[in-house]
Amino acid sequence: MTTGDKSKTKPTPASGDIDQQALFFHRHPRPGKLEIQPTKPLGNQRDLALAYSPGVAAPCLAIRDNPEMAAEYTARSNLVAVISNGTAVLGLGNIGPLASKPVMEGKAVLFKKFAGIDVFDIEIDAATVDEMVNVVSALEPTFGGINLEDIKAPECFEVERRLREKMDIPVFHDDQHGTAIIVAAAILNGLELAGKDISKAKIVASGAGAAALACLNLLVILGAKVENIWVHDIEGVVYKGREVLMDQWKSVYAQETDKRSLSETIDDADVFLGLSAAGVLKPELLARMAEKPLIMALANPTPEIMPEEARAARPDAMICTGRSDFPNQVNNVLCFPYIFRGALDCGARTINEEMKMAAVRAIAALAREEVSDVAARAYSGETPVFGPNYLIPSPFDQRLILRIAPAVARAAAESGVATRPITDFDAYLDQLNRFVWRSGFIMKPIFVAAKNADKKRVIFAEGEDERVLRAAQVLLEEGTANPILIGRPQIIETRLKRYGLRIRPGADFEVINPEDDPRYREYVDDYFKLVGRQGVIPEAARTIVRTNQTVIGALAVRRGEADALICGVEGRYAKHLRDVRQIIGLREGVTDFSALSLLISQRGATFFTDTYVSFDPSAEEVAQMTVMAAKEIRRFGITPRAALVSHSNFGSRDSVSAFKMRKAMTIVRETAPDLEADGEMHGDSAISEALRQRVMPGSTLTGEANLLVFPNLDAANITLGVLKTMTDGLHVGPILLGAAMPAHILSPSVTSRGVVNMAALAVVEASYPA
């Protein structure tokens, strides 16, 4: 598996039951992480005739006559096999092919999510090189590429070599080359910052497995000298004449020396490359390295030296690890999805050195790029700057696919291995851009922003609910927020044990007990001051503050004892909204609340408003909710494109509703002239630019609208519900717009993941107010 795939976050009191959480994750709501979806309709007899017999004969014969037509008529050109025999799985060792299946499914998910590549995970019971080569090579007609995974060294070298010779599709052992590409990019940038020449750099490696040797091989291609490379394994220095644990691949780096240990070779080293074990690089050894040393401490979960320990010994050191909780994470997901994307799209027969070098240079260059506005939003307000703490991009930088895939495809064409060379790279980039916004990683900028912010206190009204308890654990484990739960401590404690969660009230998170809180009288006084002239008598105020947990949460936010409120997991939306309206109130200049919903489906991200609050908003309110929604959408790193939808299509009908949406559009143009928007229009015109251009060629909206603004609550809520069910989309929200302080009212159907999503968004809103 990849270096980054093995990383763990910093230990927290909540991290002890990650195994139980993982088992729950893999089992529910259905076992595993993958499914197969048809891409063609089978709604009638004609569809069946076209998909199977007799229609299927035509593409079969076309492929027989010209095998290259398989890329046109089948899914082969977008299908990769992730194959393992389970002999070197993560840090688990030789656990066998069946036990490796969860890892291979996980790799398949990464291919799909990051690059839109379909994967069959194939676990083979093949222990020898001959068996593996025979099984894998026989699969060539099915796949456009082969990703070898978790095969032990040195067999992995021979398996890959023979398959590449035998097969006419890309074969890529990610444990070797994926790690090597990221490491090479980091070392290039680190040496540049240090003002050093790779041809003169002394490189000391701890570890001589598949990944380490692949890294060294790639560094040699980049210009490193073999005589400047010192390799160590569990037997010590790799030297000429050594016979124990030697092979032809390791022997390339054997030195003519009488030195036998890391402590003898580390002096004046410019680069330490660690792919070995925790604690190998001692601070006293690091102190003897050259000026501005580059430390690649990639052992997981505990590196060869912890970053804080390395900085204490050498403040001038640049440090990379395989962990996601430190800067400069070496994570193979930075490259392997995009290398395959480029290779598949140009029909490459192999992934050669030129293509790997193109990926190295693209990744290194991306870290040195001036960050665009969109990318800066993806990094959540903290614009990364090329330097010691930013040698390589984040794995979730949305520009990776836009840089690596075209570079790889271009290199394939220039080196003569592309069977379908890309001729229009502008069109190809546009295609990749469209994928980026359908990829399902829409929430990632929000989570990055929440983690980068000062930890905010998110108070949960329904603190005894299982979904909230599971969400609280995730928020603590991921360092996203400091949860405060409203509920009875003994009930929370009992349910945490029942659900196998190890976070504990009072130790890991704060609890407000509605039955016994020392601030009760103060809360009652504050509440009565707010609602005493709205028909609430003092006695009722005392009862409400004791029993209404949304009121308690809203008061905590208003008093500054929490930074954001999450409620609505239980009960009616309107009831929670009344409490939020009375206590937190509206933001200055806002006439009313509105609700924005995000639906993430295979089509991408689409926002809907107003889905929960305004029954029949005025034109002014429609315009205001449109502008507020657009500001919220920009938090996701997305440029909003708004369509005001109606039964009227650019004036085709005159009715009260049509006039309202027409007037609202006029107000939007006046108040937010930079917002790309148009209306009133039909729903299909909003989604299809071709339809829109047919009826309104001069429309001020381009492409597909990602914000649909509805004339009333019925239209918005019904449309959202139908589409959510029909597309099996993920609903994020509803996102409450217009509140004076961050507060969100969820729906009773929300999942624990949905609670986490909204808590992260609330943290971002509290950290970076609109």
Coordinates of C-alpha atoms in Angstrom, one line a residue, residues 210-754:
A210 CA 11.1 -2.1 -3.0
A211 CA 10.2 1.5 -2.2
A212 CA 13.7 2.5 -1.1
L213 CA 15.4 1.0 -4.1
A214 CA 12.9 2.5 -6.5
C215 CA 13.5 5.9 -4.9
L216 CA 17.2 5.6 -5.3
N217 CA 16.9 4.4 -8.9
L218 CA 14.8 7.4 -9.8
L219 CA 17.2 9.8 -8.0
V220 CA 20.0 8.4 -10.0
I221 CA 18.0 9.2 -13.2
L222 CA 17.6 12.7 -11.9
G223 CA 21.4 13.1 -11.5
A224 CA 22.4 11.6 -8.2
K225 CA 25.7 9.7 -8.2
V226 CA 25.8 6.1 -7.1
E227 CA 29.1 6.7 -5.3
N228 CA 27.3 9.3 -3.2
I229 CA 24.6 6.9 -2.1
W230 CA 24.9 4.9 1.1
V231 CA 22.3 2.2 1.7
H232 CA 21.6 0.4 5.0
D233 CA 19.3 -2.5 5.9
I234 CA 18.9 -4.7 9.0
E235 CA 22.4 -6.1 8.4
G236 CA 23.9 -2.6 8.2
V237 CA 25.7 -0.9 5.3
V238 CA 25.3 -2.5 1.9
Y239 CA 29.0 -3.0 0.9
K240 CA 30.9 -4.8 -1.8
G241 CA 31.6 -8.4 -0.8
R242 CA 28.6 -8.7 1.6
E243 CA 26.8 -12.0 1.1
V244 CA 24.0 -11.9 3.7
L245 CA 20.6 -10.5 2.5
M246 CA 22.0 -9.3 -0.9
D247 CA 20.3 -9.4 -4.3
Q248 CA 21.0 -8.0 -7.7
W249 CA 18.9 -4.9 -7.1
K250 CA 20.5 -4.0 -3.8
S251 CA 24.0 -4.7 -5.1
V252 CA 23.9 -1.8 -7.4
Y253 CA 24.5 0.5 -4.4
A254 CA 27.2 -1.6 -2.7
Q255 CA 30.1 0.6 -1.6
E256 CA 33.7 -0.2 -1.4
T257 CA 34.0 0.5 2.4
D258 CA 34.9 -0.8 5.8
K259 CA 32.0 1.2 7.4
R260 CA 29.2 -1.0 8.7
S261 CA 26.6 1.2 10.4
L262 CA 24.5 4.4 10.0
S263 CA 26.5 6.2 12.7
E264 CA 29.6 5.7 10.5
T265 CA 28.1 7.0 7.2
I266 CA 25.8 9.9 8.3
D267 CA 28.5 12.5 8.5
D268 CA 27.9 15.5 6.1
A269 CA 24.9 13.7 4.5
D270 CA 22.6 16.1 2.6
V271 CA 19.6 13.7 2.5
F272 CA 18.4 11.1 4.8
L273 CA 16.0 8.7 3.1
G274 CA 14.2 6.6 5.7
L275 CA 11.9 3.7 4.7
S276 CA 12.7 1.5 7.6
A277 CA 11.7 1.6 11.2
A278 CA 10.8 4.0 14.0
G279 CA 13.6 5.8 15.9
V280 CA 16.4 4.8 13.5
L281 CA 17.7 8.3 13.1
K282 CA 18.9 9.5 16.5
P283 CA 19.1 13.3 17.2
E284 CA 22.9 13.0 17.8
L285 CA 23.2 11.5 14.3
L286 CA 21.1 14.2 12.7
A287 CA 23.4 16.8 14.3
R288 CA 26.3 15.5 12.2
M289 CA 24.5 15.9 8.8
A290 CA 25.4 18.7 6.4
E291 CA 23.9 22.2 6.5
K292 CA 20.1 22.4 5.8
P293 CA 19.7 18.6 5.7
L294 CA 16.6 17.1 4.1
I295 CA 15.0 14.4 6.3
M296 CA 12.7 11.9 4.6
A297 CA 11.5 10.0 7.6
L298 CA 8.8 7.8 6.0
A299 CA 8.4 4.9 8.3
N300 CA 4.7 4.6 9.5
P301 CA 3.1 5.0 11.9
T302 CA 6.2 6.3 13.7
P303 CA 8.9 7.9 11.6
E304 CA 12.6 7.3 11.9
I305 CA 12.7 10.5 13.8
M306 CA 9.7 12.6 14.9
P307 CA 9.6 16.1 13.4
E308 CA 9.7 18.0 16.7
E309 CA 12.7 15.9 17.7
A310 CA 14.4 16.6 14.4
R311 CA 13.8 20.4 14.7
A312 CA 15.2 20.5 18.2
A313 CA 18.4 18.9 17.0
R314 CA 18.6 20.7 13.7
P315 CA 16.4 23.9 13.3
D316 CA 17.6 24.2 9.7
A317 CA 16.3 20.7 8.7
M318 CA 13.6 20.2 6.2
I319 CA 11.4 17.3 7.2
C320 CA 9.0 15.0 5.3
T321 CA 7.0 12.1 6.8
G322 CA 4.3 9.7 5.6
R323 CA 1.8 11.1 8.1
S324 CA -1.1 13.4 7.4
D325 CA -0.7 15.4 10.7
F326 CA 2.7 16.9 9.7
P327 CA 3.7 19.2 6.8
N328 CA 5.2 17.6 3.7
Q329 CA 3.3 14.3 3.7
V330 CA 4.7 11.8 1.3
N331 CA 1.5 10.1 0.1
N332 CA 1.3 8.0 -3.0
V333 CA -2.2 9.3 -3.7
L334 CA -0.3 12.5 -4.9
C335 CA 0.6 10.7 -8.1
F336 CA -0.7 7.2 -8.8
P337 CA -4.3 8.1 -9.8
Y338 CA -3.1 10.9 -12.1
I339 CA -0.3 8.9 -13.7
F340 CA -2.9 6.2 -14.6
R341 CA -5.3 8.9 -15.7
G342 CA -2.8 10.3 -18.2
A343 CA -1.7 6.9 -19.3
L344 CA -5.2 5.6 -19.9
D345 CA -6.4 8.7 -21.7
C346 CA -3.6 8.5 -24.3
G347 CA -3.7 4.7 -24.6
A348 CA -0.2 4.2 -23.3
R349 CA 1.4 0.8 -23.8
T350 CA 3.5 1.2 -20.7
I351 CA 4.5 3.7 -18.0
N352 CA 8.1 4.4 -18.8
E353 CA 10.8 6.5 -17.2
E354 CA 9.9 9.6 -19.3
M355 CA 6.3 9.5 -17.9
K356 CA 7.5 9.0 -14.3
M357 CA 10.0 11.9 -14.7
A358 CA 7.2 14.1 -16.1
A359 CA 5.1 13.3 -13.0
V360 CA 8.1 14.2 -10.7
R361 CA 8.6 17.5 -12.4
A362 CA 4.9 18.3 -12.4
I363 CA 4.6 17.7 -8.7
A364 CA 7.7 19.6 -7.9
A365 CA 6.6 22.5 -10.0
L366 CA 3.2 22.6 -8.5
A367 CA 4.7 23.2 -5.0
R368 CA 6.6 26.2 -6.5
E369 CA 3.6 27.6 -8.3
E370 CA 1.9 30.8 -7.1
V371 CA -1.4 29.6 -5.7
S372 CA -4.5 30.6 -7.6
D373 CA -7.5 32.0 -5.8
V374 CA -9.4 28.7 -6.2
A375 CA -6.5 26.7 -4.9
A376 CA -6.0 29.1 -2.0
R377 CA -9.6 28.6 -1.0
A378 CA -9.0 24.8 -1.2
Y379 CA -6.2 25.4 1.3
S380 CA -8.8 27.3 3.4
G381 CA -7.3 30.8 3.7
E382 CA -3.8 29.7 4.6
T383 CA -2.1 30.1 1.2
P384 CA 0.8 27.7 1.1
V385 CA 4.2 29.2 0.1
F386 CA 7.1 27.2 -1.3
G387 CA 9.5 26.6 1.5
P388 CA 10.7 24.1 4.1
N389 CA 7.2 23.3 5.2
Y390 CA 5.8 23.1 1.7
L391 CA 8.1 21.0 -0.5
I392 CA 5.3 19.0 -2.0
P393 CA 1.6 19.8 -2.5
S394 CA -1.2 18.5 -0.3
P395 CA -2.7 15.2 -1.5
F396 CA -6.0 17.1 -1.8
D397 CA -4.7 19.9 -4.0
Q398 CA -7.3 19.9 -6.8
R399 CA -4.7 21.0 -9.3
L400 CA -2.7 17.7 -9.1
I401 CA -4.8 16.0 -11.7
L402 CA -4.6 19.1 -13.9
R403 CA -0.8 19.1 -13.8
I404 CA 0.2 15.4 -13.7
A405 CA -2.2 13.7 -16.1
P406 CA -1.5 16.1 -19.0
A407 CA 2.3 15.9 -18.3
V408 CA 2.2 12.1 -18.3
A409 CA 0.1 11.9 -21.5
R410 CA 2.4 14.4 -23.2
A411 CA 5.5 12.4 -22.2
A412 CA 3.9 9.2 -23.4
A413 CA 3.3 10.7 -26.8
E414 CA 6.8 12.2 -27.1
S415 CA 8.4 8.9 -26.1
G416 CA 6.3 6.9 -28.6
V417 CA 4.2 4.8 -26.3
A418 CA 0.8 6.5 -26.7
T419 CA -1.6 4.6 -29.0
R420 CA -4.1 7.5 -28.9
P421 CA -2.1 10.6 -28.4
I422 CA -3.9 13.6 -27.1
T423 CA -4.0 16.4 -29.7
D424 CA -6.1 19.1 -28.0
F425 CA -4.7 19.6 -24.5
D426 CA -7.0 22.6 -23.9
A427 CA -10.0 20.4 -24.4
Y428 CA -8.3 17.7 -22.3
L429 CA -7.7 20.2 -19.4
D430 CA -11.4 21.3 -19.6
Q431 CA -12.4 17.6 -19.3
L432 CA -10.2 17.2 -16.3
N433 CA -11.5 20.4 -14.7
R434 CA -15.1 19.1 -15.0
F435 CA -14.1 15.9 -13.2
V436 CA -12.5 17.8 -10.4
W437 CA -15.9 19.3 -9.4
R438 CA -17.7 16.0 -9.7
S439 CA -15.2 14.0 -7.7
G440 CA -17.0 13.9 -4.4
F441 CA -14.2 15.7 -2.5
I442 CA -16.3 18.8 -2.3
M443 CA -16.1 18.9 1.5
K444 CA -12.3 18.6 1.6
P445 CA -11.6 22.4 1.6
I446 CA -14.0 22.7 4.5
F447 CA -12.2 20.1 6.6
V448 CA -8.7 21.5 5.8
A449 CA -10.0 25.0 6.8
A450 CA -11.4 23.6 10.1
K451 CA -8.2 21.8 10.9
N452 CA -6.1 24.9 10.1
A453 CA -8.2 27.1 12.3
D454 CA -8.0 27.5 16.0
K455 CA -10.1 24.8 17.5
K456 CA -13.6 26.0 17.8
R457 CA -16.2 24.8 20.4
V458 CA -19.2 23.3 18.6
I459 CA -22.2 22.6 20.9
F460 CA -24.6 19.8 20.0
A461 CA -28.1 20.1 21.3
E462 CA -28.9 16.3 21.0
G463 CA -25.7 15.1 22.8
E464 CA -27.2 11.8 23.7
D465 CA -27.9 10.7 20.1
E466 CA -25.8 7.9 18.7
R467 CA -25.0 9.9 15.5
V468 CA -23.8 12.9 17.6
L469 CA -21.7 10.7 19.8
R470 CA -20.0 9.0 16.8
A471 CA -19.5 12.4 15.2
A472 CA -17.9 13.8 18.4
Q473 CA -15.4 11.0 18.3
V474 CA -14.5 11.7 14.7
L475 CA -14.2 15.4 15.3
L476 CA -11.8 14.7 18.2
E477 CA -9.8 12.1 16.4
E478 CA -9.4 14.4 13.3
G479 CA -8.7 17.5 15.4
T480 CA -11.6 19.3 13.6
A481 CA -13.4 20.8 16.6
N482 CA -13.9 20.7 20.4
P483 CA -17.4 19.3 20.8
I484 CA -19.7 20.2 23.7
L485 CA -22.6 17.8 24.2
I486 CA -25.8 18.7 25.9
G487 CA -27.2 15.7 27.7
R488 CA -27.2 13.7 30.9
P489 CA -23.7 12.5 31.6
Q490 CA -24.7 9.1 32.8
I491 CA -26.7 8.4 29.7
I492 CA -23.9 9.7 27.5
E493 CA -21.4 7.4 29.3
T494 CA -23.7 4.4 29.0
R495 CA -24.3 4.9 25.3
L496 CA -20.6 5.5 24.6
K497 CA -19.8 2.1 26.1
R498 CA -22.7 0.5 24.2
Y499 CA -21.5 1.8 20.9
G500 CA -17.9 0.9 21.5
L501 CA -16.7 4.5 21.6
R502 CA -13.8 5.4 24.0
I503 CA -14.2 9.2 24.3
R504 CA -15.4 10.1 27.8
P505 CA -17.3 13.1 29.1
G506 CA -15.3 15.5 31.2
A507 CA -12.0 14.0 30.0
D508 CA -12.3 14.4 26.2
F509 CA -15.2 16.7 25.8
E510 CA -17.4 19.0 27.9
V511 CA -21.0 18.1 28.8
I512 CA -23.8 20.5 29.7
N513 CA -26.2 18.6 31.9
P514 CA -29.7 20.2 31.5
E515 CA -30.7 18.7 34.8
D516 CA -27.9 20.1 36.8
D517 CA -25.7 22.9 35.5
P518 CA -24.4 25.7 37.7
R519 CA -25.2 28.3 35.1
Y520 CA -28.9 27.4 35.1
R521 CA -30.1 30.6 36.7
E522 CA -28.0 32.8 34.5
Y523 CA -29.3 31.0 31.4
V524 CA -32.9 31.5 32.6
D525 CA -32.3 35.3 33.2
D526 CA -30.7 35.6 29.7
Y527 CA -33.5 33.7 28.0
F528 CA -36.2 35.7 29.7
K529 CA -34.6 39.0 28.7
L530 CA -34.8 37.8 25.1
V531 CA -38.3 36.3 25.0
G532 CA -40.1 37.9 28.0
R533 CA -42.1 40.2 25.7
Q534 CA -42.9 37.3 23.4
G535 CA -45.5 35.6 25.6
V536 CA -43.0 33.6 27.8
I537 CA -43.6 34.1 31.5
P538 CA -40.7 33.5 34.0
E539 CA -42.0 30.1 35.1
A540 CA -42.2 28.9 31.5
A541 CA -38.6 30.3 30.9
R542 CA -37.3 28.2 33.8
T543 CA -39.0 25.1 32.4
I544 CA -37.8 25.7 28.8
V545 CA -34.2 26.2 29.9
R546 CA -34.3 23.0 31.8
T547 CA -35.9 20.9 29.0
N548 CA -35.2 22.6 25.6
Q549 CA -31.7 21.6 24.6
T550 CA -31.6 23.9 21.5
V551 CA -32.4 26.8 23.7
I552 CA -29.5 25.8 26.0
G553 CA -27.1 25.5 23.0
A554 CA -28.2 28.8 21.5
L555 CA -27.7 30.6 24.8
A556 CA -24.2 29.0 25.1
V557 CA -23.3 30.4 21.7
R558 CA -24.8 33.8 22.5
R559 CA -22.9 34.0 25.8
G560 CA -19.6 33.1 24.2
E561 CA -19.3 29.7 25.8
A562 CA -19.5 28.0 22.5
D563 CA -18.6 29.1 19.0
A564 CA -21.3 27.3 16.9
L565 CA -24.5 25.4 17.4
I566 CA -25.6 22.1 15.8
C567 CA -29.2 21.0 16.4
G568 CA -32.2 19.4 14.7
V569 CA -31.1 15.7 14.8
E570 CA -34.3 15.2 16.6
G571 CA -37.6 17.1 16.4
R572 CA -39.2 19.5 13.9
Y573 CA -37.2 22.0 11.9
A574 CA -39.6 24.8 12.6
K575 CA -39.3 24.4 16.3
H576 CA -35.5 24.6 16.3
L577 CA -35.6 27.6 13.9
R578 CA -37.9 29.5 16.3
D579 CA -35.4 29.0 19.1
V580 CA -32.4 30.1 16.9
R581 CA -34.4 33.1 15.7
Q582 CA -35.3 34.2 19.2
I583 CA -31.8 33.7 20.8
I584 CA -29.1 34.0 18.1
G585 CA -31.1 36.2 15.7
L586 CA -30.3 37.5 12.3
R587 CA -27.0 38.9 11.0
E588 CA -27.1 42.7 10.5
G589 CA -28.7 43.6 7.2
V590 CA -30.4 40.3 6.7
T591 CA -34.2 40.3 6.5
D592 CA -34.8 36.6 7.1
F593 CA -33.1 33.2 7.4
S594 CA -32.9 30.8 4.5
A595 CA -31.6 27.3 4.1
L596 CA -29.1 26.1 1.5
S597 CA -28.7 22.4 0.8
L598 CA -25.8 20.7 -1.0
L599 CA -26.4 17.5 -3.0
I600 CA -23.2 15.6 -4.0
S601 CA -24.0 13.0 -6.7
Q602 CA -22.2 11.4 -9.7
R603 CA -23.0 14.7 -11.6
G604 CA -21.1 16.7 -9.0
A605 CA -22.1 19.3 -6.5
T606 CA -25.4 21.2 -6.8
F607 CA -26.7 23.6 -4.2
F608 CA -30.5 24.3 -3.7
T609 CA -32.2 27.2 -1.9
D610 CA -34.4 27.8 0.0
T611 CA -35.1 24.2 1.0
Y612 CA -36.4 24.5 4.6
V613 CA -37.3 28.0 5.8
S614 CA -39.2 30.5 3.5
F615 CA -42.6 29.3 2.3
D616 CA -43.1 32.0 -0.2
P617 CA -40.2 34.5 -0.1
S618 CA -40.5 37.9 -1.7
A619 CA -38.4 39.0 -4.7
E620 CA -36.1 40.9 -2.3
E621 CA -35.8 37.8 -0.1
V622 CA -35.0 35.6 -3.1
A623 CA -32.3 38.0 -4.2
Q624 CA -30.8 38.2 -0.7
M625 CA -30.8 34.4 -0.2
T626 CA -29.1 34.0 -3.6
V627 CA -26.3 36.3 -2.7
M628 CA -25.8 34.7 0.7
A629 CA -25.8 31.3 -0.8
A630 CA -23.2 32.3 -3.3
K631 CA -20.9 33.6 -0.5
E632 CA -21.3 30.2 1.3
I633 CA -20.5 28.2 -1.8
R634 CA -17.2 30.1 -2.2
R635 CA -16.1 28.5 1.1
F636 CA -16.0 25.2 -0.7
G637 CA -13.5 26.6 -3.3
I638 CA -16.3 26.6 -5.9
T639 CA -17.3 29.5 -8.1
P640 CA -21.1 29.8 -7.8
R641 CA -23.2 29.9 -11.0
A642 CA -26.8 30.7 -10.1
A643 CA -30.0 29.9 -11.9
L644 CA -33.3 31.4 -10.7
V645 CA -35.6 28.6 -11.8
S646 CA -39.3 28.9 -12.6
H647 CA -42.1 27.5 -14.7
S648 CA -41.4 30.4 -16.9
N649 CA -38.4 30.2 -19.3
F650 CA -37.0 33.8 -19.9
G651 CA -40.4 35.4 -20.0
S652 CA -42.4 32.6 -21.6
R653 CA -45.1 32.8 -18.9
D654 CA -46.5 35.7 -17.0
S655 CA -47.6 34.9 -13.5
V656 CA -47.0 36.2 -10.0
S657 CA -44.3 33.6 -9.4
A658 CA -42.5 34.4 -12.7
F659 CA -42.7 38.2 -12.1
K660 CA -41.2 37.5 -8.6
M661 CA -38.2 35.6 -10.0
R662 CA -37.7 38.2 -12.8
K663 CA -37.6 41.0 -10.3
A664 CA -35.3 39.0 -8.0
M665 CA -32.8 38.6 -10.9
T666 CA -32.8 42.3 -11.4
I667 CA -32.0 42.9 -7.7
V668 CA -29.2 40.3 -7.8
R669 CA -27.6 42.0 -10.8
E670 CA -27.7 45.3 -8.9
T671 CA -26.5 44.0 -5.5
A672 CA -24.0 41.4 -6.7
P673 CA -22.8 42.3 -10.3
D674 CA -19.9 39.9 -10.1
L675 CA -22.1 36.9 -9.5
E676 CA -22.6 34.7 -12.5
A677 CA -26.4 34.3 -12.6
D678 CA -29.5 34.4 -14.8
G679 CA -33.2 33.7 -14.7
E680 CA -36.0 33.1 -14.6
M681 CA -35.6 29.8 -16.5
H682 CA -36.7 26.2 -16.6
G683 CA -34.8 23.6 -14.6
D684 CA -33.5 21.8 -17.7
S685 CA -32.2 25.2 -19.0
A686 CA -30.3 25.7 -15.8
I687 CA -28.6 22.3 -16.1
S688 CA -28.0 22.2 -19.9
E689 CA -26.2 25.1 -21.6
A690 CA -27.2 23.7 -25.0
L691 CA -30.9 24.0 -24.1
R692 CA -30.3 27.5 -22.5
Q693 CA -28.5 28.8 -25.6
R694 CA -31.3 27.6 -27.8
V695 CA -33.8 29.9 -26.1
M696 CA -31.5 32.6 -24.8
P697 CA -28.2 32.8 -26.7
G698 CA -27.2 35.9 -24.7
S699 CA -27.6 34.3 -21.3
T700 CA -25.3 35.7 -18.6
L701 CA -24.9 32.1 -17.2
T702 CA -22.3 29.8 -18.6
G703 CA -22.0 26.0 -18.3
E704 CA -24.1 24.1 -15.8
A705 CA -25.6 26.0 -12.9
N706 CA -24.5 24.8 -9.5
L707 CA -26.9 26.9 -7.5
L708 CA -30.6 26.5 -8.1
V709 CA -32.8 29.2 -6.6
F710 CA -36.4 28.2 -6.3
P711 CA -39.5 30.5 -6.0
N712 CA -40.9 28.8 -2.9
L713 CA -40.3 26.1 -0.3
D714 CA -42.5 23.5 -2.0
A715 CA -40.5 23.6 -5.2
A716 CA -37.1 23.5 -3.5
N717 CA -37.8 20.9 -0.9
I718 CA -39.6 18.5 -3.2
T719 CA -36.9 18.8 -5.9
L720 CA -34.2 18.2 -3.4
G721 CA -35.9 15.1 -1.9
V722 CA -36.7 13.5 -5.3
L723 CA -33.2 14.1 -6.7
K724 CA -31.5 12.8 -3.5
T725 CA -33.4 9.6 -3.7
M726 CA -33.1 9.2 -7.5
T727 CA -29.4 9.9 -7.6
D728 CA -28.5 8.3 -4.3
G729 CA -26.7 11.6 -3.6
L730 CA -25.1 12.7 -0.4
H731 CA -27.0 15.6 1.3
V732 CA -25.0 18.1 3.2
G733 CA -27.1 20.5 5.2
P734 CA -29.4 22.2 5.4
I735 CA -27.0 25.1 5.8
L736 CA -28.7 27.9 7.7
L737 CA -28.0 31.3 6.1
G738 CA -28.4 34.7 7.8
A739 CA -27.7 33.8 11.4
A740 CA -25.8 36.3 13.6
M741 CA -23.6 33.5 14.8
P742 CA -22.9 30.0 13.3
A743 CA -25.9 27.8 13.9
H744 CA -27.2 24.9 11.8
I745 CA -30.5 22.9 12.1
L746 CA -30.1 19.5 10.6
S747 CA -32.8 17.0 9.7
P748 CA -33.7 13.8 11.6
S749 CA -32.5 11.7 8.6
V750 CA -29.0 13.0 8.9
T751 CA -26.2 10.4 9.3
S752 CA -23.2 10.7 11.7
R753 CA -21.1 11.6 8.7
G754 CA -23.6 14.4 7.9

